Coordinates of C-alpha atoms in Angstrom, one line a residue:
Chain A
M1 CA 0.0 0.0 0.0
K2 CA 1.4 3.3 -1.1
V3 CA 0.4 6.6 0.6
Y4 CA 1.5 10.0 -0.6
V5 CA 1.2 12.9 1.8
I6 CA 1.3 16.4 0.2
G7 CA 2.0 19.0 2.9
L8 CA 4.0 17.7 5.9
G9 CA 2.8 20.0 8.6
L10 CA 0.8 19.3 11.8
I11 CA -2.3 17.8 9.9
G12 CA -0.5 16.0 7.1
G13 CA 2.1 14.6 9.5
S14 CA -0.4 13.5 12.1
L15 CA -2.5 11.8 9.4
A16 CA 0.6 10.0 8.2
L17 CA 1.4 8.8 11.7
D18 CA -2.2 7.5 12.2
V19 CA -2.2 5.7 8.8
K20 CA 1.1 4.1 9.6
R21 CA -0.3 2.9 13.0
E22 CA -3.3 1.3 11.2
F23 CA -1.4 -0.1 8.3
P24 CA 2.2 -0.8 9.4
E25 CA 3.0 -2.3 6.0
A26 CA 2.2 1.0 4.2
D27 CA 4.9 2.9 2.3
I28 CA 4.5 6.6 3.1
F29 CA 5.9 9.1 0.7
G30 CA 6.1 12.9 1.3
I31 CA 5.8 15.9 -1.0
D32 CA 6.3 19.4 0.3
A33 CA 7.4 22.7 -1.3
N34 CA 9.6 23.2 1.7
A35 CA 12.7 20.9 1.4
Q36 CA 13.4 21.3 5.1
H37 CA 10.0 19.9 6.0
V38 CA 10.6 16.9 3.8
E39 CA 14.0 16.3 5.5
E40 CA 12.5 16.8 9.0
A41 CA 9.5 14.5 8.3
T42 CA 11.9 11.8 7.0
S43 CA 14.2 12.0 10.0
L44 CA 11.2 12.0 12.4
G45 CA 10.0 8.8 10.7
I46 CA 6.8 10.4 9.5
I47 CA 7.5 9.5 5.8
S48 CA 9.9 7.0 4.4
K49 CA 11.0 9.1 1.4
A50 CA 10.4 12.1 -0.7
A51 CA 8.3 11.9 -3.9
V52 CA 7.0 14.2 -6.7
I53 CA 3.5 14.7 -8.2
E54 CA 4.3 12.4 -11.1
D55 CA 4.7 9.5 -8.7
L56 CA 1.0 9.7 -7.8
I57 CA 0.1 7.2 -10.5
H58 CA 1.3 4.5 -8.0
A59 CA -0.7 5.9 -5.1
D60 CA -3.4 4.0 -3.2
W61 CA -4.0 7.1 -1.1
V62 CA -3.2 10.7 -1.5
I63 CA -3.5 13.0 1.5
V64 CA -3.6 16.8 0.6
A65 CA -2.7 18.9 3.6
V66 CA -1.2 22.1 2.2
P67 CA -2.6 25.6 3.2
V68 CA -6.1 25.8 1.8
N69 CA -5.6 28.3 -1.0
Y70 CA -3.0 25.9 -2.5
I71 CA -5.3 22.9 -2.2
A72 CA -7.7 24.5 -4.7
Q73 CA -4.8 25.3 -7.0
L74 CA -3.1 21.9 -6.7
L75 CA -6.0 19.5 -6.7
P76 CA -6.7 19.4 -10.4
Q77 CA -3.1 18.6 -11.1
I78 CA -3.2 15.9 -8.5
L79 CA -6.3 14.3 -10.0
D80 CA -4.6 14.5 -13.4
N81 CA -1.8 12.2 -12.1
I82 CA -3.6 9.5 -10.3
S83 CA -4.8 6.0 -11.3
E84 CA -8.3 4.7 -11.4
H85 CA -8.2 3.2 -7.9
T86 CA -6.4 6.1 -6.1
I87 CA -8.3 7.7 -3.3
V88 CA -7.5 11.4 -2.8
F89 CA -8.6 13.4 0.2
D90 CA -7.8 16.8 1.5
A91 CA -8.0 18.2 5.1
G92 CA -8.7 21.9 4.3
S93 CA -10.5 24.2 6.8
T94 CA -12.6 25.6 4.0
K95 CA -14.5 23.6 1.4
A96 CA -16.4 25.6 -1.2
A97 CA -13.5 26.8 -3.4
I98 CA -11.9 23.4 -3.2
C99 CA -15.0 21.5 -4.3
K100 CA -15.6 24.1 -7.0
A101 CA -12.1 23.7 -8.3
V102 CA -12.6 20.1 -9.2
E103 CA -16.4 19.9 -9.9
N104 CA -15.9 19.0 -13.6
H105 CA -12.7 17.1 -13.3
P106 CA -12.9 13.6 -15.0
N107 CA -11.5 12.1 -11.8
R108 CA -13.8 14.0 -9.4
R109 CA -15.0 10.6 -8.2
N110 CA -11.6 9.7 -6.8
F111 CA -11.7 12.7 -4.4
I112 CA -13.2 13.1 -0.9
A113 CA -13.5 16.6 0.4
M114 CA -13.1 16.6 4.1
H115 CA -12.3 18.8 7.1
P116 CA -11.1 17.0 10.3
I117 CA -11.8 19.4 13.2
A118 CA -8.6 18.8 15.0
G119 CA -5.4 20.6 15.6
T120 CA -3.2 22.3 18.0
E121 CA -1.6 25.8 18.0
F122 CA 1.7 24.3 16.8
S123 CA 2.9 23.7 13.2
G124 CA 5.4 22.0 11.0
P125 CA 6.4 18.3 10.9
S126 CA 7.6 18.3 14.5
A127 CA 4.1 19.2 15.6
A128 CA 2.7 16.0 14.2
I129 CA 1.3 13.6 16.8
T130 CA -0.3 10.2 16.8
G131 CA -4.0 10.0 17.7
L132 CA -4.7 13.7 17.0
F133 CA -8.0 12.7 15.3
N134 CA -9.3 10.3 17.8
G135 CA -12.8 11.3 18.9
K136 CA -12.8 14.4 16.6
T137 CA -15.4 15.4 14.1
N138 CA -14.6 14.9 10.4
I139 CA -16.9 16.9 8.0
I140 CA -17.2 15.3 4.6
C141 CA -18.7 17.5 1.8
E142 CA -20.4 16.3 -1.4
V143 CA -20.0 12.7 -0.4
E144 CA -22.3 11.7 -3.3
K145 CA -19.7 12.8 -5.8
T146 CA -17.2 10.2 -4.7
A147 CA -17.2 6.7 -6.1
F148 CA -19.0 4.4 -3.7
K149 CA -16.3 1.8 -3.4
L150 CA -13.7 4.5 -2.6
Q151 CA -16.0 6.1 -0.1
E152 CA -16.3 2.8 1.7
K153 CA -12.5 2.3 2.0
A154 CA -12.0 5.9 3.1
L155 CA -14.7 5.7 5.8
A156 CA -13.1 2.5 7.1
L157 CA -9.8 4.4 7.5
F158 CA -11.5 7.5 9.1
N159 CA -13.3 5.2 11.5
A160 CA -10.1 3.3 12.3
I161 CA -8.4 6.5 13.4
G162 CA -11.3 7.5 15.6
M163 CA -13.1 10.2 13.6
R164 CA -16.8 10.9 13.9
I165 CA -18.2 11.5 10.5
R166 CA -20.7 14.4 9.7
Y167 CA -21.9 15.2 6.2
M168 CA -22.5 18.8 5.1
D169 CA -22.6 20.8 1.9
P170 CA -19.6 23.0 1.3
I171 CA -21.4 26.3 1.4
S172 CA -22.9 25.6 4.8
H173 CA -19.6 24.2 6.0
D174 CA -17.8 27.5 5.2
T175 CA -20.5 29.7 6.7
H176 CA -20.7 27.9 10.0
I177 CA -17.0 27.2 10.4
A178 CA -16.4 31.0 10.1
Y179 CA -18.2 31.3 13.4
V180 CA -17.2 28.3 15.4
S181 CA -13.5 28.2 14.3
H182 CA -12.2 31.0 12.1
L183 CA -13.6 33.9 14.3
S184 CA -12.0 32.4 17.5
H185 CA -8.6 32.7 15.8
I186 CA -9.0 36.4 15.0
S187 CA -10.4 37.2 18.4
S188 CA -7.4 35.5 20.0
F189 CA -4.8 37.1 17.7
M190 CA -6.2 40.5 18.2
L191 CA -6.4 40.0 22.0
G192 CA -2.7 39.1 22.0
K193 CA -1.9 42.1 19.8
T194 CA -3.8 44.5 22.1
V195 CA -2.1 43.3 25.2
I196 CA 1.4 43.2 23.7
E197 CA 1.0 46.8 22.4
K198 CA -0.1 48.0 25.8
E199 CA 2.6 46.1 27.7
K200 CA 5.5 46.3 25.3
D201 CA 7.8 48.0 27.8
E202 CA 6.7 46.2 30.8
R203 CA 7.7 42.6 30.8
D204 CA 6.9 42.1 34.4
I205 CA 3.2 42.6 33.7
F206 CA 2.8 39.2 32.2
D207 CA 3.4 37.8 35.7
M208 CA -0.1 39.2 36.2
A209 CA -1.6 37.0 33.5
G210 CA -3.3 33.9 34.7
S211 CA -4.6 30.7 33.1
G212 CA -7.7 32.6 31.8
F213 CA -5.6 34.9 29.6
A214 CA -3.5 31.9 28.5
S215 CA -6.6 30.0 27.4
T216 CA -8.2 32.9 25.6
V217 CA -5.0 33.9 23.7
R218 CA -3.8 30.3 23.0
L219 CA -4.8 30.4 19.3
A220 CA -2.6 33.5 18.8
K221 CA 0.3 31.0 18.6
S222 CA -1.1 29.5 15.4
S223 CA 0.7 29.5 12.0
P224 CA 0.2 32.8 10.1
T225 CA 0.7 30.8 6.8
T226 CA -2.2 28.5 7.6
W227 CA -4.5 31.2 8.8
A228 CA -3.9 33.9 6.2
S229 CA -4.7 31.2 3.7
I230 CA -7.9 30.2 5.5
F231 CA -9.1 33.8 5.8
K232 CA -8.4 34.3 2.0
E233 CA -10.5 31.3 1.1
N234 CA -13.4 32.2 3.4
K235 CA -13.2 36.0 3.2
T236 CA -16.9 36.8 3.0
N237 CA -18.1 34.6 5.8
V238 CA -15.2 35.5 8.1
S239 CA -15.8 39.2 7.5
Q240 CA -19.5 38.9 8.3
A241 CA -18.7 36.9 11.5
L242 CA -16.1 39.5 12.5
Q243 CA -18.6 42.3 11.8
Q244 CA -21.1 40.8 14.2
Y245 CA -18.4 40.2 16.8
I246 CA -17.3 43.8 16.7
A247 CA -20.9 45.0 17.0
N248 CA -21.4 42.9 20.1
L249 CA -18.2 44.3 21.6
Q250 CA -19.3 47.8 20.8
N251 CA -22.7 47.2 22.4
F252 CA -20.9 45.8 25.5
Q253 CA -18.7 48.9 25.7
Q254 CA -21.8 51.1 25.5
L255 CA -23.3 49.3 28.5
L256 CA -20.1 49.7 30.4
D257 CA -19.7 53.4 29.5
N258 CA -23.4 54.0 30.4
E259 CA -22.8 52.2 33.8
D260 CA -25.6 49.7 32.8
Y261 CA -24.4 46.9 35.0
N262 CA -27.6 45.0 34.9
G263 CA -27.4 45.1 31.1
M264 CA -23.8 43.7 31.3
F265 CA -25.0 41.1 33.8
D266 CA -27.8 39.9 31.4
E267 CA -25.4 39.7 28.4
M268 CA -23.1 37.5 30.4
E269 CA -25.8 35.4 32.0
N270 CA -27.4 34.7 28.6
T271 CA -24.0 33.6 27.3
N272 CA -23.3 31.3 30.2
R273 CA -25.4 28.6 28.4
I274 CA -22.3 28.1 26.3
K275 CA -21.5 25.7 29.2
N276 CA -24.1 23.2 28.0
I277 CA -23.2 23.7 24.4
L278 CA -19.5 23.0 25.1
N279 CA -20.2 19.8 26.9
G280 CA -18.8 17.1 24.6
I281 CA -16.1 19.3 23.1
S282 CA -12.9 18.2 24.6
Chain B
M1 CA -6.8 30.0 65.7
K2 CA -10.0 31.5 64.3
V3 CA -10.5 32.2 60.7
Y4 CA -13.5 34.0 59.3
V5 CA -14.2 33.7 55.6
I6 CA -16.6 36.4 54.1
G7 CA -17.9 35.2 50.7
L8 CA -17.9 31.5 50.3
G9 CA -17.4 31.2 46.5
L10 CA -14.6 29.7 44.4
I11 CA -11.9 32.0 45.9
G12 CA -13.1 32.3 49.5
G13 CA -13.8 28.5 49.6
S14 CA -10.5 27.6 48.1
L15 CA -8.6 29.9 50.5
A16 CA -10.5 28.2 53.4
L17 CA -9.5 24.8 52.2
D18 CA -5.8 25.8 51.9
V19 CA -5.8 27.4 55.3
K20 CA -7.3 24.3 56.8
R21 CA -4.6 22.1 55.2
E22 CA -1.8 24.3 56.6
F23 CA -3.4 24.8 60.0
P24 CA -5.5 21.7 60.8
E25 CA -6.3 23.0 64.2
A26 CA -8.0 26.2 62.8
D27 CA -11.7 26.9 63.4
I28 CA -13.1 28.2 60.1
F29 CA -16.2 30.3 60.2
G30 CA -18.3 31.5 57.2
I31 CA -20.2 34.6 56.4
D32 CA -22.2 35.0 53.2
A33 CA -25.3 37.0 52.2
N34 CA -26.5 33.8 50.5
A35 CA -27.8 31.4 53.2
Q36 CA -27.7 28.5 50.7
H37 CA -23.9 29.1 50.2
V38 CA -23.4 29.0 54.0
E39 CA -25.3 25.7 54.2
E40 CA -23.4 24.3 51.2
A41 CA -20.0 25.4 52.5
T42 CA -20.8 23.8 55.9
S43 CA -21.9 20.5 54.4
L44 CA -18.9 20.4 52.1
G45 CA -16.7 20.8 55.2
I46 CA -15.2 24.1 53.9
I47 CA -16.3 25.9 57.1
S48 CA -17.3 24.5 60.5
K49 CA -20.1 27.0 61.2
A50 CA -21.8 30.2 60.2
A51 CA -20.9 33.6 61.8
V52 CA -21.8 37.3 61.7
I53 CA -19.7 40.5 61.3
E54 CA -19.9 41.2 65.1
D55 CA -18.0 37.9 65.7
L56 CA -14.9 39.3 64.0
I57 CA -13.6 40.6 67.3
H58 CA -12.5 37.0 67.9
A59 CA -10.8 36.6 64.6
D60 CA -7.1 35.9 64.0
W61 CA -7.7 36.1 60.2
V62 CA -10.4 37.5 58.1
I63 CA -10.6 36.6 54.4
V64 CA -12.8 38.9 52.3
A65 CA -13.8 37.3 49.0
V66 CA -17.2 38.8 48.1
P67 CA -17.7 40.5 44.6
V68 CA -15.3 43.4 44.4
N69 CA -17.8 46.2 44.6
Y70 CA -19.0 44.9 47.9
I71 CA -15.5 44.6 49.3
A72 CA -15.1 48.4 49.1
Q73 CA -18.5 48.8 50.8
L74 CA -18.0 46.2 53.5
L75 CA -14.3 46.6 54.4
P76 CA -14.7 49.7 56.7
Q77 CA -17.4 47.8 58.7
I78 CA -15.1 44.8 58.9
L79 CA -12.2 46.9 60.2
D80 CA -14.6 48.5 62.8
N81 CA -15.2 45.1 64.2
I82 CA -11.8 43.5 64.6
S83 CA -9.3 43.3 67.4
E84 CA -5.8 44.7 67.4
H85 CA -4.1 41.5 66.3
T86 CA -6.6 40.5 63.5
I87 CA -5.2 40.2 60.0
V88 CA -7.7 41.1 57.3
F89 CA -7.0 40.4 53.6
D90 CA -9.2 40.6 50.5
A91 CA -8.9 38.8 47.2
G92 CA -10.5 41.3 44.9
S93 CA -9.6 41.5 41.2
T94 CA -9.5 45.3 41.4
K95 CA -7.5 47.3 44.0
A96 CA -7.8 51.1 43.7
A97 CA -11.3 51.6 45.0
I98 CA -10.7 49.1 47.8
C99 CA -7.5 50.7 49.0
K100 CA -9.2 54.1 48.7
A101 CA -12.2 53.0 50.9
V102 CA -10.0 52.3 53.9
E103 CA -7.1 54.8 53.4
N104 CA -8.1 56.7 56.5
H105 CA -9.5 53.9 58.6
P106 CA -7.9 53.7 62.1
N107 CA -7.3 50.0 61.6
R108 CA -5.8 50.3 58.1
R109 CA -2.7 48.7 59.4
N110 CA -4.6 45.4 60.0
F111 CA -5.5 45.1 56.3
I112 CA -3.5 43.6 53.4
A113 CA -4.9 44.4 49.9
M114 CA -4.2 41.5 47.6
H115 CA -5.2 39.9 44.3
P116 CA -4.3 36.2 43.9
I117 CA -4.3 35.6 40.1
A118 CA -6.0 32.3 40.3
G119 CA -9.4 30.9 39.5
T120 CA -11.5 28.7 37.2
E121 CA -14.6 29.5 35.2
F122 CA -16.7 27.9 37.9
S123 CA -18.3 29.6 40.9
G124 CA -20.0 29.0 44.3
P125 CA -18.8 26.8 47.3
S126 CA -18.8 23.6 45.2
A127 CA -16.2 25.2 42.9
A128 CA -13.7 25.5 45.8
I129 CA -10.6 23.3 45.4
T130 CA -7.5 22.7 47.5
G131 CA -4.2 23.9 46.0
L132 CA -5.8 26.5 43.7
F133 CA -3.1 29.1 44.6
N134 CA -0.1 26.9 44.3
G135 CA 2.4 28.5 42.0
K136 CA 0.2 31.4 41.2
T137 CA 1.0 35.1 41.4
N138 CA -0.4 37.1 44.4
I139 CA -0.3 40.8 43.9
I140 CA -0.1 42.8 47.1
C141 CA -0.8 46.6 47.0
E142 CA 0.4 49.3 49.4
V143 CA 2.2 46.7 51.5
E144 CA 3.9 49.6 53.5
K145 CA 0.5 50.5 54.9
T146 CA 0.2 47.1 56.7
A147 CA 1.7 46.7 60.2
F148 CA 5.0 44.9 59.8
K149 CA 4.3 42.0 62.2
L150 CA 1.0 41.3 60.5
Q151 CA 2.7 41.4 57.1
E152 CA 5.2 38.9 58.3
K153 CA 2.5 36.4 59.4
A154 CA 0.5 36.9 56.3
L155 CA 3.5 36.4 54.0
A156 CA 4.2 33.1 55.8
L157 CA 0.7 31.9 55.1
F158 CA 0.8 33.0 51.4
N159 CA 4.1 31.3 50.9
A160 CA 2.8 28.1 52.6
I161 CA 0.0 27.9 50.1
G162 CA 2.4 28.3 47.3
M163 CA 1.8 31.9 46.1
R164 CA 4.5 33.9 44.4
I165 CA 4.4 37.5 45.8
R166 CA 4.5 40.6 43.6
Y167 CA 4.2 44.2 44.9
M168 CA 2.4 46.9 43.0
D169 CA 0.6 50.1 43.5
P170 CA -3.2 49.9 43.2
I171 CA -3.6 52.2 40.2
S172 CA -1.0 50.3 38.1
H173 CA -2.6 47.0 39.2
D174 CA -6.0 48.1 37.9
T175 CA -4.6 49.5 34.6
H176 CA -2.6 46.4 33.7
I177 CA -5.1 43.8 35.0
A178 CA -7.7 45.3 32.6
Y179 CA -5.5 44.2 29.7
V180 CA -4.2 40.8 30.9
S181 CA -7.4 39.6 32.6
H182 CA -10.5 41.7 32.4
L183 CA -10.4 42.2 28.6
S184 CA -10.1 38.4 28.0
H185 CA -13.4 37.9 29.7
I186 CA -15.2 40.3 27.5
S187 CA -13.6 38.9 24.4
S188 CA -14.7 35.5 25.4
F189 CA -18.2 36.4 26.5
M190 CA -18.9 38.3 23.2
L191 CA -17.4 35.5 21.2
G192 CA -19.8 33.1 22.8
K193 CA -22.7 35.5 22.2
T194 CA -21.8 36.0 18.5
V195 CA -21.7 32.3 17.9
I196 CA -24.9 31.5 19.9
E197 CA -26.8 34.2 18.0
K198 CA -25.7 32.9 14.6
E199 CA -26.3 29.3 15.4
K200 CA -29.4 29.5 17.7
D201 CA -31.5 27.2 15.5
E202 CA -28.8 24.8 14.5
R203 CA -27.6 22.7 17.4
D204 CA -25.7 20.3 15.2
I205 CA -23.4 23.1 14.3
F206 CA -21.6 22.8 17.6
D207 CA -20.4 19.4 16.5
M208 CA -18.1 21.5 14.2
A209 CA -16.5 23.3 17.1
G210 CA -13.1 22.0 18.1
S211 CA -10.8 22.4 21.1
G212 CA -9.7 25.9 19.8
F213 CA -13.2 27.3 20.1
A214 CA -13.6 25.6 23.5
S215 CA -10.4 27.2 24.8
T216 CA -11.2 30.7 23.5
V217 CA -14.7 30.8 24.8
R218 CA -14.0 29.1 28.1
L219 CA -14.2 32.3 30.2
A220 CA -17.7 32.8 28.9
K221 CA -18.8 30.3 31.5
S222 CA -17.7 32.7 34.3
S223 CA -20.0 34.2 36.9
P224 CA -21.9 37.3 35.7
T225 CA -22.1 38.4 39.4
T226 CA -18.4 38.4 39.8
W227 CA -17.7 40.0 36.5
A228 CA -20.3 42.7 36.4
S229 CA -18.9 43.8 39.7
I230 CA -15.3 43.8 38.4
F231 CA -16.2 45.8 35.3
K232 CA -18.1 48.3 37.6
E233 CA -15.0 48.8 39.7
N234 CA -12.6 49.1 36.8
K235 CA -14.8 50.8 34.3
T236 CA -12.4 53.4 32.9
N237 CA -9.5 51.0 32.4
V238 CA -11.6 48.2 30.9
S239 CA -13.3 50.6 28.6
Q240 CA -10.0 51.8 27.3
A241 CA -8.7 48.3 26.8
L242 CA -11.9 47.3 25.0
Q243 CA -11.6 50.4 22.8
Q244 CA -8.1 49.3 21.7
Y245 CA -9.2 45.7 21.1
I246 CA -12.1 46.9 18.9
A247 CA -9.8 49.1 16.9
N248 CA -7.4 46.2 16.3
L249 CA -10.3 44.0 15.2
Q250 CA -11.6 46.7 12.8
N251 CA -8.1 47.1 11.4
F252 CA -7.9 43.4 10.8
Q253 CA -11.3 43.4 9.1
Q254 CA -10.1 46.2 6.9
L255 CA -7.1 44.1 5.8
L256 CA -9.5 41.2 5.2
D257 CA -12.0 43.2 3.1
N258 CA -9.1 44.8 1.1
E259 CA -7.7 41.3 0.5
D260 CA -4.4 42.4 2.0
Y261 CA -3.3 38.9 3.0
N262 CA 0.3 39.9 3.6
G263 CA -1.0 42.5 6.0
M264 CA -3.0 39.9 7.9
F265 CA 0.1 37.6 7.8
D266 CA 2.2 40.3 9.4
E267 CA -0.3 41.0 12.1
M268 CA -0.5 37.3 13.0
E269 CA 3.3 36.8 12.8
N270 CA 4.0 39.8 15.0
T271 CA 1.5 38.4 17.6
N272 CA 3.1 34.9 17.6
R273 CA 5.6 36.1 20.1
I274 CA 2.9 35.7 22.7
K275 CA 4.3 32.1 22.7
N276 CA 7.4 33.3 24.5
I277 CA 5.5 35.6 26.7
L278 CA 3.1 32.8 27.8
N279 CA 5.9 30.5 28.8
G280 CA 5.6 30.1 32.5
I281 CA 1.9 30.7 32.6
S282 CA 0.3 27.3 33.2

């Protein structure tokens, strides 16, 4: 069994490790525009050797885990190079542009569009970990466009590595993920920026920061490459979510400036039900 | 040794548990406007029995852990009721108004103004846990206004329960804490609100939320009573921090709407150094 992983970062690397655990006999090849990543992934034992796009004709599986804007660019070329029995799946955090890019490709049936909702704030091959996807949601888009036999094999793999499958159309996926994932990253990055700007000359101040700040700002450690690419691909939805977030913050500031403490209390109490909603998210 | 805990929530309860661990012979009494909290704290073994303000004349220690706006109101009355050797300390998240409220009190020397930077998103007596303060920063304000012998005893207790001491004036405390703590709570509450508003009819959508969202929105589970009180006491500083946060978000939205992806990349890359800053915050 030959597996080609394109993009050897946190997600591609972690998928490679899980595939290797499930199929110890698999040969895992790596493709990455960054030669250092290929070298690092090889020395970490994530892949056994480097490959090129033209090798994909030999692939049983192709995993595409480059930044999302490159997935849409690269995917037609990948589908041009595979064999009839190759299964290609991506792991991009946006889905509409990717699905659109291959909608009329003759090998569309070899492709599964997916988004595993898993990750950490770290990046690169050294961030790859075994078991990252265990218990996590995997959203599959336009499943009906994938050949049934390939679907079956792919689902068996996704189940084996512990993912819970959800089906969704790509437009809905991109709308909702802007709120439950992409917006959090902006809120966290800008929180980090605001505090750093204020406290730039006062290093001691960070002694005052507790676990609450650490938790809220955690995502500000994330990769700018990954996230600039996601915001590019999901611009309209992210801008709308951000607009609503800013409006809510402005409203809260109005309550504060007007000394309307009951109003602030109500805002916070109404939001406390996030407790119940979060039950089940680890 | 008699210890009186006023305010039997997460912080007061956790301090009581740590004091009991260090001084197993201590009698711990509880005072709380909420009779149910007194009953709960008694049945949980956090306090041995209920007390009233007039009992404070017998106190060796008085711990004040009610919502911050009540601390400033209550503290003069507490200092009216103590004996010469009583040590009173508070645990409020703001310090200027509290220090101001007792600046001319004849028993000012019996009081230590402090802010232990510790907590969880839970509240009430059942949220109290042993060891909450271990390794955490404790900010003491206007230490020079406390009698030296009482300081010495208090510091021995704070060290015994594992707190790292930092000294700061109350005005600086309130300015900086608005950024590194209070602002995170607003950013988190409003993130929760924005997502709940958008997704109110679509419960399945929260299946899409991952650990990143859970981390960023965690503080939105916090007590509205505690936090409305904090925002009230620190209104000017919090409003200023919030203003700067909103300005940074608006700037990011401008970059997004203008498709200035390099600009977004730079914003995120510059903020990545929060990684180094956070090292050491657990």
